[in-house]
C-alpha angles and dihedrals in degrees: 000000000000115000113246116214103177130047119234099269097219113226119278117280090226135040089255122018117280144168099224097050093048089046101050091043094052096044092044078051100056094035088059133084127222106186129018115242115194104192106042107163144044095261098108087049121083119256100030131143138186096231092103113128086204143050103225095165125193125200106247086174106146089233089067122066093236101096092037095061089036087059090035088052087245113127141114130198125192106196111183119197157153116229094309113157101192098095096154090127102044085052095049093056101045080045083060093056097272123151095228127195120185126189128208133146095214094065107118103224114043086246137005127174114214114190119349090288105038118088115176109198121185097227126123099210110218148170092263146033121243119266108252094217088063109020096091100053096055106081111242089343089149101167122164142170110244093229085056092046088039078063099045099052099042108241125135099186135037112201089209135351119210119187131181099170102149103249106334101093088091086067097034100058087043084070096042083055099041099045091040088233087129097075084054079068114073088197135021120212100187130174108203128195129202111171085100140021094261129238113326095349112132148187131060129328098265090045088049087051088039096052085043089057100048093049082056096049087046086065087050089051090053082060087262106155120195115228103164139037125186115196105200105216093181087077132081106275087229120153114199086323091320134113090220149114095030088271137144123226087230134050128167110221127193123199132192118209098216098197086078101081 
């Protein structure tokens, strides 16, 4: 299969490029649903609890294989993050019976296991993998692509990954496409900013929304449907440095890959 280096940019969404169509069609993108999800949270599991900051919801629909393998103690969660302490959600599924693994380079020891289900692991998980010229002179600077930590540990498939990683979710998710290693996740948990362009994303602000758009449809195209949209309004409603558009500089999507029955 031939690498691919570059996603498929989609057409446009005006005659001649402009802010205002790529953004209403983005925003009009990631505020719709496009399948319905019942049961979309860990209630009706044991241990539990509503402290949560933050609705990262998971599809437990009887038609997907996340709830099988959560019942089958089967599950894996990837959970990729930067020194955030709300981990409501990564506890309550290792509570479930989940194998979790959460990654985050400000962890103070390179693993500990917390429980019988909790791994911490200090990785920042990137787009790209260090450059082996420079990586050993930098003190604890352990970056990796997912697709290179999903070899090394062995694991060929990841239930859900959740990921809250400040900006760099746009590129992140560039590398998951690209490198196919998003048909190895059965659900993706994203937080998404867009007060700015993201790490390493350039070009004006109608190419940036553009390029945002077309990573999304490329999810659609990998048979990801979105079923749940948070619009965090705690946070600056802030669009690419502009107070425009009523939109907040932060949302919390959920997609279902539907090939996983």
């Amino acid at each position: 299969q031939a690498i691919r280096w570059h996603i498929e940019l989609q057409p446009w969404a005006s005659p001649t490029p402009s802010l205002n169509y790529e953004a209403s069609r983005f925003l009009k993108y990631i505020s719709t649903s496009q399948i319905s999800c019942e049961h979309t949270n860990l209630n009706s599991l044991k241990g539990y609890s509503e402290t949560a900051k933050k609705p990262w919801s998971i599809c437990l629909d009887e038609r997907f294989s996340l709830i099988h393998r959560i019942r089958s103690k089967q599950c894996r969660l990837y959970s990729l993050g930067l020194g955030n302490d709300d981990n409501q959600f990564e506890l309550s599924m290792a509570n479930s019976g989940c194998e979790v693994h959460r990654f985050d380079p400000s962890i103070k020891s390179a693993h500990i296991q917390e429980g019988r289900h909790l791994w911490y692991h200090r990785l920042s998980i990137d787009w790209r993998d260090p450059n082996p010229a420079i990586a050993p002179h930098k003190l604890h600077s352990n970056t990796k692509k997912l697709g290179t930590v999903l070899n090394e540990f062995g694991h060929q498939k990841i239930d859900v990954l959740k990921a809250d990683v400040e900006s760099a979710e746009w590129k992140i998710l560039e590398n998951l496409i690209l490198e196919d290693v998003v048909e190895q996740i059965g659900q993706l948990v994203f937080e998404v900013h867009i007060h700015w362009p993201g790490f390493e994303v350039s070009g004006n602000d109608s190419t940036v929304v553009r390029y945002w758009y077309s990573l999304l449809r490329e999810l659609e195209l990998k048979d990801f449907r979105l079923f749940h949209t948070y619009k965090d309004l705690s946070k600056p409603q802030m669009f690419l440095k502009k107070e425009a558009f009523n939109a907040s500089s932060c949302y919390t999507l959920s997609w279902v890959n539907t090939r996983w029955k």
